[in-house]
């Protein structure tokens, strides 16, 4: 595995007082110049950027590349809008913007046909940027008996492109080592979310998001070390429960809500579960480390993954999965959020609201955009919603 630097001293950050350490992580996460990515490139490393929602980052990691989740940024659109229509969601436009202006330097871009707009990103990238772009086709019919084998071969096809960019062959042993690293990361993220569910007063939603999302711009080994150092400190906090309702936040599977919006929600509610950056937690259990690693990754996606509006699996009706998430987290209500212009997210809201009404579970519906600011009206509406539950 490569030990190329990423300009973020995990040991130094971990030694800070907890709130200062989380603040340092937030500063890095909100920096639109992506300093860890540039440091990696300047040290001779190569970067694979992948669009939302899920990508098997083990493939890039095993090749010595840095896998980076391309998730947009709250930046001014100066270049991208000449390539996209204004009716598209913000994450598509800002993701292209930071690549065109050089803030996010990549060596390979991978996208997925998760919606009508995203399916065309590889073509847009390949025409306008000097590095290759690929499409990863995750199976549309995961219930087919042949889906795992088909996906294994699709991973192998893409791995060939990764090897070409990385300039090295990836062995099964390389893949198994990467699977082991990411299994540790999955366990640590499960621990992070266990704190949210069991003692949410110890970890506000904006802080938990920072600690999870920073993994999108760090080597996974660094993210593992950071979480391993900070999670015990979070559990040792002496905060006491407040009079807040427990809610599940749904709608952050692709474009991400502003961090300030999450902070506003956290002032009134305990967010005990969510689908924020769900691709980082899409596999819900460890991937097998024996046998064919590509087959193991494929089986994990087919049989060991959570749900999202862009995965179609008749075994996991999304309305039922949302209800299971609410009940599993002992939540009292749901916040149904959707990014503006997001067709999959807005479509699912219709089904979600019907299911919640049938189960008599209160819900709050809202929209967001990554660059939005000023949350006074939304805060007032949310406080009214919360009070209607607390004083019912």
CSV table of C-alpha atoms in Angstrom, one decimal:
chain,number,residue,atom,x,y,z
A,1,UNK,CA,0.0,0.0,0.0
A,2,UNK,CA,1.2,3.5,-0.8
A,3,UNK,CA,2.3,5.7,2.1
A,4,UNK,CA,2.1,8.9,0.1
A,5,UNK,CA,1.3,11.9,2.3
A,6,UNK,CA,-2.1,13.7,2.5
A,7,UNK,CA,-1.1,16.9,4.5
A,8,UNK,CA,-3.3,16.1,7.4
A,9,UNK,CA,-1.5,15.1,10.6
A,10,UNK,CA,-3.9,12.6,12.2
A,11,UNK,CA,-1.6,12.0,15.2
A,12,UNK,CA,-1.4,15.8,15.9
A,13,UNK,CA,-5.2,16.3,15.4
A,14,UNK,CA,-6.0,13.3,17.6
A,15,UNK,CA,-3.9,14.8,20.4
A,16,UNK,CA,-6.0,18.0,20.5
A,17,UNK,CA,-8.9,18.4,22.9
A,18,UNK,CA,-11.9,16.7,21.4
A,19,UNK,CA,-13.8,19.8,20.3
A,20,UNK,CA,-10.6,21.2,18.7
A,21,UNK,CA,-9.9,18.0,16.9
A,22,UNK,CA,-13.4,17.9,15.5
A,23,UNK,CA,-13.0,21.6,14.5
A,24,UNK,CA,-9.8,20.8,12.6
A,25,UNK,CA,-11.6,18.0,10.8
A,26,UNK,CA,-14.4,20.4,9.9
A,27,UNK,CA,-11.9,23.0,8.6
A,28,UNK,CA,-10.5,20.3,6.3
A,29,UNK,CA,-13.8,19.1,5.2
A,30,UNK,CA,-15.1,22.6,4.3
A,31,UNK,CA,-11.9,23.6,2.5
A,32,UNK,CA,-12.8,23.8,-1.2
A,33,UNK,CA,-9.2,23.7,-2.3
A,34,UNK,CA,-8.9,20.0,-1.2
A,35,UNK,CA,-5.4,20.3,0.4
A,36,UNK,CA,-5.1,16.6,1.2
A,37,UNK,CA,-5.7,15.7,-2.5
A,38,UNK,CA,-3.1,18.2,-3.7
A,39,UNK,CA,-0.6,16.9,-1.1
A,40,UNK,CA,-1.1,13.4,-2.3
A,41,UNK,CA,-0.6,14.3,-5.9
A,42,UNK,CA,2.5,16.4,-5.1
A,43,UNK,CA,3.9,13.4,-3.3
A,44,UNK,CA,3.6,11.3,-6.5
A,45,UNK,CA,0.2,9.6,-5.8
A,46,UNK,CA,-2.6,9.2,-8.2
A,47,UNK,CA,-6.3,9.9,-7.4
A,48,UNK,CA,-9.5,8.2,-8.5
A,49,UNK,CA,-12.5,10.4,-8.1
A,50,UNK,CA,-15.9,8.7,-8.0
A,51,UNK,CA,-19.4,10.2,-8.1
A,52,UNK,CA,-22.1,9.3,-5.7
A,53,UNK,CA,-23.5,7.0,-4.4
A,54,UNK,CA,-21.6,3.7,-4.0
A,55,UNK,CA,-18.2,2.7,-5.4
A,56,UNK,CA,-16.0,-0.2,-4.2
A,57,UNK,CA,-13.1,2.0,-3.1
A,58,UNK,CA,-11.0,-1.1,-2.3
A,59,UNK,CA,-10.3,-1.4,-6.1
A,60,UNK,CA,-8.5,2.0,-6.1
A,61,UNK,CA,-6.9,1.5,-2.7
A,62,UNK,CA,-5.4,-1.9,-3.8
A,63,UNK,CA,-3.8,-0.1,-6.8
A,64,UNK,CA,-2.1,2.4,-4.6
A,65,UNK,CA,-4.5,5.2,-5.7
A,66,UNK,CA,-6.4,7.6,-3.3
A,67,UNK,CA,-10.1,7.1,-3.8
A,68,UNK,CA,-12.0,10.4,-3.4
A,69,UNK,CA,-15.7,10.8,-3.2
A,70,UNK,CA,-16.7,13.5,-5.7
A,71,UNK,CA,-19.5,15.2,-3.8
A,72,UNK,CA,-19.5,18.8,-5.1
A,73,UNK,CA,-18.6,21.9,-3.1
A,74,UNK,CA,-20.2,25.2,-2.2
A,75,UNK,CA,-18.4,27.2,-4.8
A,76,UNK,CA,-19.2,29.9,-7.4
A,77,UNK,CA,-20.0,28.5,-10.8
A,78,UNK,CA,-17.7,30.1,-13.3
A,79,UNK,CA,-17.0,27.3,-15.7
A,80,UNK,CA,-19.4,24.4,-15.3
A,81,UNK,CA,-22.6,26.3,-16.1
A,82,UNK,CA,-21.5,26.5,-19.8
A,83,UNK,CA,-21.5,22.7,-19.9
A,84,UNK,CA,-24.8,22.0,-18.0
A,85,UNK,CA,-28.3,23.4,-18.0
A,86,UNK,CA,-29.4,25.4,-15.0
A,87,UNK,CA,-32.2,22.9,-14.3
A,88,UNK,CA,-29.8,20.2,-13.0
A,89,UNK,CA,-29.0,19.6,-9.4
A,90,UNK,CA,-26.2,21.6,-7.8
A,91,UNK,CA,-23.8,18.6,-7.1
A,92,UNK,CA,-23.4,17.9,-10.7
A,93,UNK,CA,-22.4,21.4,-11.6
A,94,UNK,CA,-20.2,22.0,-8.6
A,95,UNK,CA,-18.4,18.7,-9.0
A,96,UNK,CA,-17.5,19.6,-12.6
A,97,UNK,CA,-16.5,23.1,-11.5
A,98,UNK,CA,-13.9,22.0,-9.0
A,99,UNK,CA,-12.4,19.7,-11.6
A,100,UNK,CA,-12.4,22.2,-14.4
A,101,UNK,CA,-10.7,24.9,-12.3
A,102,UNK,CA,-8.1,22.5,-10.9
A,103,UNK,CA,-9.2,22.5,-7.3
A,104,UNK,CA,-9.9,18.8,-7.4
A,105,UNK,CA,-7.1,17.1,-9.5
A,106,UNK,CA,-7.9,13.6,-10.6
A,107,UNK,CA,-6.3,10.9,-12.7
A,108,UNK,CA,-9.4,8.9,-13.3
A,109,UNK,CA,-13.1,9.7,-12.9
A,110,UNK,CA,-15.8,7.1,-12.4
A,111,UNK,CA,-19.5,7.7,-12.4
A,112,UNK,CA,-22.7,5.6,-12.2
A,113,UNK,CA,-26.0,5.8,-14.1
A,114,UNK,CA,-27.9,6.7,-10.9
A,115,UNK,CA,-30.1,9.2,-12.7
A,116,UNK,CA,-30.6,10.7,-16.2
A,117,UNK,CA,-28.1,13.5,-15.5
A,118,UNK,CA,-25.4,11.4,-13.8
A,119,UNK,CA,-25.4,8.8,-16.6
A,120,UNK,CA,-23.9,11.4,-18.9
A,121,UNK,CA,-21.1,12.6,-16.6
A,122,UNK,CA,-18.4,10.3,-18.1
A,123,UNK,CA,-19.0,11.9,-21.5
A,124,UNK,CA,-18.9,15.4,-20.1
A,125,UNK,CA,-15.7,14.7,-18.2
A,126,UNK,CA,-13.9,12.9,-21.1
A,127,UNK,CA,-14.6,15.8,-23.5
A,128,UNK,CA,-13.5,18.5,-21.1
A,129,UNK,CA,-10.7,17.1,-18.9
A,130,UNK,CA,-7.4,15.4,-19.8
A,131,UNK,CA,-7.8,12.2,-17.9
A,132,UNK,CA,-10.0,9.1,-18.6
A,133,UNK,CA,-13.6,8.8,-17.3
A,134,UNK,CA,-15.4,5.5,-16.8
A,135,UNK,CA,-18.9,4.3,-15.9
A,136,UNK,CA,-19.4,1.6,-13.3
A,137,UNK,CA,-22.6,-0.3,-14.1
A,138,UNK,CA,-24.1,-1.7,-10.9
A,139,UNK,CA,-26.7,-4.3,-11.6
A,140,UNK,CA,-30.3,-3.0,-12.1
A,141,UNK,CA,-31.8,-6.3,-11.3
A,142,UNK,CA,-30.0,-7.4,-8.2
A,143,UNK,CA,-32.6,-10.2,-7.7
A,144,UNK,CA,-31.3,-12.1,-10.7
A,145,UNK,CA,-29.4,-15.3,-9.9
A,146,UNK,CA,-26.6,-14.1,-12.2
A,147,UNK,CA,-26.3,-10.6,-10.7
A,148,UNK,CA,-23.3,-11.4,-8.4
A,149,UNK,CA,-21.3,-13.0,-11.1
A,150,UNK,CA,-22.1,-10.2,-13.5
A,151,UNK,CA,-21.0,-7.6,-11.0
A,152,UNK,CA,-17.8,-9.5,-10.2
A,153,UNK,CA,-16.9,-9.3,-13.9
A,154,UNK,CA,-17.9,-5.6,-14.0
A,155,UNK,CA,-15.5,-4.9,-11.1
A,156,UNK,CA,-12.8,-6.8,-13.0
A,157,UNK,CA,-13.3,-4.7,-16.1
A,158,UNK,CA,-13.1,-1.5,-14.1
A,159,UNK,CA,-10.0,-2.8,-12.2
A,160,UNK,CA,-8.3,-3.2,-15.6
A,161,UNK,CA,-8.8,0.5,-16.2
A,162,UNK,CA,-7.6,1.4,-12.7
A,163,UNK,CA,-4.4,-0.7,-13.3
A,164,UNK,CA,-3.7,1.1,-16.5
A,165,UNK,CA,-3.9,4.5,-14.8
A,166,UNK,CA,-2.0,3.4,-11.7
A,167,UNK,CA,0.7,1.7,-13.8
A,168,UNK,CA,0.7,-1.5,-11.8
A,169,UNK,CA,-1.0,-4.9,-11.6
A,170,UNK,CA,-3.4,-5.5,-8.7
A,171,UNK,CA,-3.2,-9.0,-7.1
A,172,UNK,CA,-5.7,-10.8,-5.1
A,173,UNK,CA,-3.4,-10.3,-2.1
A,174,UNK,CA,-3.5,-6.5,-2.7
A,175,UNK,CA,-7.3,-6.6,-2.8
A,176,UNK,CA,-7.6,-8.7,0.4
A,177,UNK,CA,-5.3,-6.2,2.2
A,178,UNK,CA,-7.6,-3.4,1.1
A,179,UNK,CA,-10.7,-5.2,2.1
A,180,UNK,CA,-9.2,-5.7,5.5
A,181,UNK,CA,-8.5,-1.9,5.8
A,182,UNK,CA,-12.1,-1.0,4.7
A,183,UNK,CA,-13.6,-3.6,7.0
A,184,UNK,CA,-12.0,-1.8,9.9
A,185,UNK,CA,-13.4,1.4,8.6
A,186,UNK,CA,-16.9,0.0,8.3
A,187,UNK,CA,-16.7,-1.3,11.9
A,188,UNK,CA,-15.6,2.1,13.1
A,189,UNK,CA,-18.4,3.9,11.3
A,190,UNK,CA,-20.9,1.4,12.8
A,191,UNK,CA,-19.5,2.3,16.2
A,192,UNK,CA,-20.0,6.0,15.3
A,193,UNK,CA,-23.6,5.5,14.4
A,194,UNK,CA,-24.1,3.3,17.5
A,195,UNK,CA,-23.2,6.4,19.6
A,196,UNK,CA,-25.8,8.4,17.6
A,197,UNK,CA,-28.5,5.9,18.3
A,198,UNK,CA,-27.8,5.0,21.9
A,199,UNK,CA,-26.5,8.3,23.4
A,200,UNK,CA,-27.2,11.0,20.8
A,201,UNK,CA,-26.6,13.8,23.3
A,202,UNK,CA,-22.9,13.0,23.1
A,203,UNK,CA,-22.6,13.5,19.4
A,204,UNK,CA,-24.6,16.2,17.5
A,205,UNK,CA,-25.4,15.4,13.9
A,206,UNK,CA,-23.1,18.0,12.4
A,207,UNK,CA,-20.1,16.6,14.4
A,208,UNK,CA,-20.9,13.0,13.5
A,209,UNK,CA,-21.2,14.0,9.8
A,210,UNK,CA,-17.8,15.7,9.9
A,211,UNK,CA,-16.2,12.6,11.4
A,212,UNK,CA,-17.7,10.4,8.8
A,213,UNK,CA,-17.4,12.6,5.7
A,214,UNK,CA,-13.7,13.5,6.3
A,215,UNK,CA,-13.0,9.9,5.2
A,216,UNK,CA,-13.9,11.0,1.7
A,217,UNK,CA,-10.7,13.0,1.4
A,218,UNK,CA,-8.3,11.0,3.5
A,219,UNK,CA,-6.4,7.7,3.1
A,220,UNK,CA,-8.6,5.1,4.8
A,221,UNK,CA,-5.8,4.1,7.1
A,222,UNK,CA,-5.7,7.7,8.3
A,223,UNK,CA,-9.5,7.8,8.8
A,224,UNK,CA,-9.3,4.6,10.8
A,225,UNK,CA,-6.6,6.0,13.1
A,226,UNK,CA,-8.6,9.2,13.6
A,227,UNK,CA,-11.9,7.4,14.4
A,228,UNK,CA,-10.1,5.0,16.7
A,229,UNK,CA,-8.6,7.9,18.7
A,230,UNK,CA,-11.7,10.1,18.9
A,231,UNK,CA,-14.6,7.6,19.4
A,232,UNK,CA,-13.5,6.7,23.0
A,233,UNK,CA,-13.3,10.4,23.8
A,234,UNK,CA,-16.8,11.0,22.5
A,235,UNK,CA,-18.1,8.2,24.7
A,236,UNK,CA,-16.4,9.8,27.7
A,237,UNK,CA,-18.2,13.1,27.3
A,238,UNK,CA,-20.3,14.2,30.3
A,239,UNK,CA,-23.1,15.8,28.3
A,240,UNK,CA,-26.6,15.1,29.7
A,241,UNK,CA,-29.8,14.3,27.7
A,242,UNK,CA,-31.9,17.3,26.7
A,243,UNK,CA,-35.6,17.6,25.9
A,244,UNK,CA,-35.3,16.9,22.2
A,245,UNK,CA,-37.1,14.4,19.9
A,246,UNK,CA,-35.4,11.5,18.2
A,247,UNK,CA,-35.6,11.7,14.5
A,248,UNK,CA,-34.3,9.9,11.4
A,249,UNK,CA,-33.0,12.2,8.6
A,250,UNK,CA,-33.6,10.8,5.1
A,251,UNK,CA,-32.5,12.4,1.8
A,252,UNK,CA,-28.7,12.8,2.0
A,253,UNK,CA,-27.8,9.9,-0.3
A,254,UNK,CA,-26.2,12.0,-3.1
A,255,UNK,CA,-26.0,15.8,-2.8
A,256,UNK,CA,-25.1,16.8,0.8
A,257,UNK,CA,-27.0,19.4,2.9
A,258,UNK,CA,-24.9,22.3,4.2
A,259,UNK,CA,-23.2,21.7,7.5
A,260,UNK,CA,-25.0,24.7,8.9
A,261,UNK,CA,-28.3,23.1,8.1
A,262,UNK,CA,-27.4,20.0,10.0
A,263,UNK,CA,-26.4,22.2,12.9
A,264,UNK,CA,-29.8,23.8,12.8
A,265,UNK,CA,-31.5,20.4,12.9
A,266,UNK,CA,-29.3,19.4,15.8
A,267,UNK,CA,-30.5,22.3,17.9
A,268,UNK,CA,-34.0,20.9,18.0
A,269,UNK,CA,-33.6,17.2,17.4
A,270,UNK,CA,-31.4,14.2,18.1
A,271,UNK,CA,-30.6,12.7,14.7
A,272,UNK,CA,-30.3,9.1,15.7
A,273,UNK,CA,-29.9,7.7,12.1
A,274,UNK,CA,-29.6,9.1,8.6
A,275,UNK,CA,-28.5,8.3,5.0
A,276,UNK,CA,-25.9,11.1,4.8
A,277,UNK,CA,-23.1,10.0,2.4
A,278,UNK,CA,-24.6,6.5,2.6
A,279,UNK,CA,-22.1,5.2,0.0
A,280,UNK,CA,-19.4,5.2,2.7
A,281,UNK,CA,-21.6,2.9,4.8
A,282,UNK,CA,-23.4,1.1,2.0
A,283,UNK,CA,-22.0,-2.3,3.0
A,284,UNK,CA,-23.5,-3.2,6.4
A,285,UNK,CA,-21.2,-6.0,7.4
A,286,UNK,CA,-17.6,-7.0,6.8
A,287,UNK,CA,-16.6,-8.3,3.3
A,288,UNK,CA,-15.3,-11.8,3.3
A,289,UNK,CA,-11.5,-12.0,3.1
A,290,UNK,CA,-11.3,-15.6,1.8
A,291,UNK,CA,-11.5,-16.7,-1.8
A,292,UNK,CA,-12.0,-14.4,-4.8
A,293,UNK,CA,-11.9,-10.8,-3.4
A,294,UNK,CA,-13.8,-9.4,-6.4
A,295,UNK,CA,-16.6,-12.0,-6.0
A,296,UNK,CA,-16.7,-11.2,-2.2
A,297,UNK,CA,-17.1,-7.5,-3.0
A,298,UNK,CA,-19.9,-8.3,-5.5
A,299,UNK,CA,-21.7,-10.6,-3.0
A,300,UNK,CA,-21.5,-7.9,-0.3
A,301,UNK,CA,-23.2,-5.4,-2.6
A,302,UNK,CA,-25.9,-7.8,-3.6
A,303,UNK,CA,-26.6,-9.4,-0.2
A,304,UNK,CA,-25.0,-7.2,2.4
A,305,UNK,CA,-25.9,-3.6,1.6
A,306,UNK,CA,-28.4,-1.0,2.8
A,307,UNK,CA,-30.9,0.8,0.6
A,308,UNK,CA,-31.0,4.0,-1.4
A,309,UNK,CA,-33.3,5.6,-3.9
A,310,UNK,CA,-30.9,4.7,-6.7
A,311,UNK,CA,-30.7,0.9,-5.9
A,312,UNK,CA,-33.6,-1.2,-7.1
A,313,UNK,CA,-34.0,-4.3,-5.0
A,314,UNK,CA,-37.4,-5.9,-4.5
A,315,UNK,CA,-36.2,-7.5,-1.3
A,316,UNK,CA,-35.7,-4.0,0.1
A,317,UNK,CA,-38.8,-1.8,-0.5
A,318,UNK,CA,-37.6,1.6,0.4
A,319,UNK,CA,-40.7,2.5,2.4
A,320,UNK,CA,-40.3,-0.6,4.5
A,321,UNK,CA,-36.6,0.1,4.9
A,322,UNK,CA,-37.2,3.6,6.1
A,323,UNK,CA,-39.7,2.3,8.6
A,324,UNK,CA,-37.2,-0.3,9.8
A,325,UNK,CA,-34.6,2.5,10.2
A,326,UNK,CA,-37.0,4.6,12.2
A,327,UNK,CA,-37.9,1.7,14.5
A,328,UNK,CA,-34.4,0.4,14.8
A,329,UNK,CA,-33.2,3.7,16.0
A,330,UNK,CA,-36.2,4.2,18.3
A,331,UNK,CA,-37.0,7.4,16.5
A,332,UNK,CA,-40.2,9.4,17.1
A,333,UNK,CA,-40.3,11.2,13.7
A,334,UNK,CA,-38.6,11.6,10.3
A,335,UNK,CA,-37.2,14.5,8.4
A,336,UNK,CA,-37.6,13.9,4.7
A,337,UNK,CA,-35.1,16.1,2.9
A,338,UNK,CA,-34.3,16.3,-0.8
A,339,UNK,CA,-31.9,18.2,-2.9
A,340,UNK,CA,-33.4,20.7,-5.3
A,341,UNK,CA,-33.8,19.2,-8.8
A,342,UNK,CA,-33.1,15.7,-7.5
A,343,UNK,CA,-35.5,13.5,-9.4
A,344,UNK,CA,-34.8,10.2,-7.4
A,345,UNK,CA,-35.0,12.0,-4.0
A,346,UNK,CA,-38.1,13.9,-4.8
A,347,UNK,CA,-39.8,10.8,-6.2
A,348,UNK,CA,-39.1,8.8,-3.1
A,349,UNK,CA,-40.6,11.5,-0.9
A,350,UNK,CA,-44.1,10.7,-2.2
A,351,UNK,CA,-43.8,7.0,-1.3
A,352,UNK,CA,-42.2,7.8,2.1
A,353,UNK,CA,-44.9,10.3,3.1
A,354,UNK,CA,-47.6,7.8,2.3
A,355,UNK,CA,-45.9,5.0,4.3
A,356,UNK,CA,-45.3,7.3,7.3
A,357,UNK,CA,-48.9,8.5,7.3
A,358,UNK,CA,-50.2,4.9,7.2
A,359,UNK,CA,-48.0,4.2,10.3
A,360,UNK,CA,-49.0,7.5,11.9
A,361,UNK,CA,-45.3,8.6,12.2
A,362,UNK,CA,-44.9,12.4,12.2
A,363,UNK,CA,-42.6,13.8,9.4
A,364,UNK,CA,-41.2,17.1,8.3
A,365,UNK,CA,-40.5,17.7,4.6
A,366,UNK,CA,-37.9,20.1,3.3
A,367,UNK,CA,-35.5,20.8,0.4
A,368,UNK,CA,-31.9,21.9,0.4
A,369,UNK,CA,-29.1,23.0,-1.9
A,370,UNK,CA,-25.4,22.7,-1.1
A,371,UNK,CA,-24.9,26.5,-1.4
A,372,UNK,CA,-28.0,27.6,0.5
A,373,UNK,CA,-27.6,30.0,3.5
A,374,UNK,CA,-30.0,31.5,5.9
A,375,UNK,CA,-32.0,28.9,7.8
A,376,UNK,CA,-34.2,31.1,9.9
A,377,UNK,CA,-37.5,30.2,8.2
A,378,UNK,CA,-36.7,26.5,8.2
A,379,UNK,CA,-35.6,26.6,11.8
A,380,UNK,CA,-38.9,28.2,12.9
A,381,UNK,CA,-40.9,25.6,11.0
A,382,UNK,CA,-38.8,22.8,12.4
A,383,UNK,CA,-39.2,24.1,16.0
A,384,UNK,CA,-43.0,24.3,15.5
A,385,UNK,CA,-42.9,20.7,14.2
A,386,UNK,CA,-40.9,19.5,17.2
A,387,UNK,CA,-43.1,21.3,19.7
A,388,UNK,CA,-46.2,19.7,18.2
A,389,UNK,CA,-44.7,16.3,19.1
A,390,UNK,CA,-43.3,17.3,22.5
A,391,UNK,CA,-46.5,18.8,23.7
A,392,UNK,CA,-49.0,16.5,22.1
